[in-house]
Each structure stands twice: as structure tokens, then as C-alpha cells.
Amino acid sequence: MDVPRMTHVRINVRDLAAAIQWYEQLFGVPAEGHWPPDAPTYVHFTLGPTQFALGRYDPAPAIGARFNFEVRDVDAWWAHIGPVTDVIEPLFDTPYGTRKFTIRDPDGNELGFVQA
């Protein structure tokens, strides 16, 4: 049996337009796949081989997940977004050999940025 490979994750948000703006600024790439076209409740960002999606549904399902993103230069990411976000864990060296920080998006989802 093959090991599953994650290619798509979605988080639920309360305000899709605000979340799109926040994540476009965070990732530096535009949202894609607005669906349905006339009144979107879904968009995604292509981040390497994985799509990171946002969805707004009424009533909003439970939120509060944690996602880790591997980056080449975590110090550069920290300098770019650490000072202007809701920081959960400031930049630090972990006991298992990585360097990371964790922030919270406006809907309470946790985003970790990790450099091996």
C-alpha cells in the first residue's frame, strides 16, 4: 500500500475577502481558483506541490488547525511577518535541530514556519 501524499488542505474562515488579502500578503502569491465564480466561497494558493485553500461556509465549521510550512530562510520570513502578526511562538531553535516560529491568522489557525 502506498503512503498517502498530501496535495491539498483547506482552512475555514469567517471573512473570505479579508482572509484572501491577509494570505496574499503573507505568501506573496495571488489566490486562485475562486469558486463559484459569481460569489466565491473558496479560493486556493499553489505553494509548491500543495494547494492551501480557504473556504467560507455558513454556518462556519470549527476552526483552529495548525499547519507547518517548510521554508529555506526562516529568519527572512520572521523579519518579514513576525513583527506584524499575532505571534504564538517567536523564532527559536528547537531541541530537534530545526529553527521555527508560529503565528496565528485572523481566524485562529496556527501557521508554523520551519527551517530544517
C-alpha positions as a printed Julia matrix, in Angstrom:
116×3 Matrix{Float64}:
   0.0    0.0    0.0
   1.32   3.45  -0.92
   1.83   6.16   1.69
  -0.68   9.0    1.12
   0.76  12.24  -0.23
  -0.95  15.45   0.85
  -1.68  17.74  -2.08
  -4.46  19.95  -0.73
  -5.52  21.37   2.63
  -8.31  23.8    3.42
  -8.99  26.02   6.39
 -12.33  27.58   7.18
 -12.56  31.35   7.57
 -15.27  33.78   8.63
 -14.47  36.58   6.13
 -13.15  35.25   2.81
 -12.21  38.64   1.34
 -10.2   39.61   4.43
  -8.56  36.18   4.57
  -7.59  36.37   0.88
  -5.94  39.75   1.45
  -4.13  38.51   4.59
  -2.81  35.33   2.93
  -1.84  37.07  -0.33
   0.3   39.44   1.73
   1.69  36.54   3.79
   2.57  34.21   0.9
   3.35  36.81  -1.76
   1.26  34.99  -4.39
  -2.3   35.63  -5.58
  -5.28  33.49  -4.67
  -6.52  31.23  -7.48
  -9.5   29.01  -8.21
 -12.22  31.36  -6.96
 -15.36  29.22  -6.81
 -18.16  29.68  -7.61
 -17.1   32.48  -9.95
 -20.1   34.76  -9.29
 -19.91  34.65  -5.46
 -16.81  32.75  -4.29
 -16.81  30.77  -1.07
 -13.49  29.04  -1.92
 -10.01  30.01  -3.17
  -6.63  28.31  -3.1
  -2.94  29.21  -3.23
  -0.46  27.0   -5.07
   2.51  26.5   -2.72
   4.9   24.07  -4.37
   3.18  20.7   -4.88
   0.39  21.53  -2.42
  -2.68  23.73  -2.61
  -3.52  25.71   0.52
  -7.21  26.61   0.36
  -9.59  28.94   2.18
 -13.31  28.3    2.47
 -16.19  30.31   3.93
 -19.29  28.33   4.75
 -22.39  29.23   6.76
 -22.53  28.22   9.47
 -18.75  28.2    9.73
 -17.37  24.78  10.71
 -15.0   24.51  13.64
 -11.68  26.27  13.1
  -8.33  26.2   14.83
  -5.88  23.95  12.96
  -2.06  24.12  12.83
  -0.09  23.97   9.6
   3.69  23.93   9.23
   5.38  25.4    6.17
   8.98  24.46   5.37
  10.98  27.49   4.22
  14.59  27.94   3.12
  15.29  31.07   5.2
  13.14  31.19   8.31
  14.97  34.27   9.59
  13.93  36.21   6.47
  10.32  35.07   6.93
  10.43  36.1   10.59
  11.78  39.54   9.68
   9.03  39.91   7.08
   5.95  38.77   9.03
   6.86  38.2   12.69
   6.62  41.83  13.77
   3.19  42.41  12.18
   1.29  39.25  13.16
  -0.18  37.53  16.19
   2.87  35.55  17.37
   2.32  32.29  19.26
   5.96  31.16  19.34
   8.71  33.65  18.48
  11.63  32.48  16.35
  13.69  29.86  18.18
  15.99  26.86  17.7
  14.22  23.62  18.58
  15.91  20.81  20.52
  15.45  18.55  17.47
  17.57  20.6   15.08
  15.15  22.96  13.34
  14.54  26.69  13.58
  10.93  27.89  13.62
   8.23  30.31  14.66
   4.43  30.1   14.82
   1.82  32.78  14.17
  -1.99  32.89  14.29
  -4.15  34.03  11.37
  -7.22  36.26  11.93
  -9.45  33.16  12.29
  -7.31  31.45  14.95
  -5.49  28.95  12.73
  -1.84  28.41  13.65
   0.86  28.68  10.98
   4.34  27.39  11.74
   7.33  28.34   9.58
  10.17  25.84   9.88
  13.72  25.62   8.53
  15.48  22.29   8.84
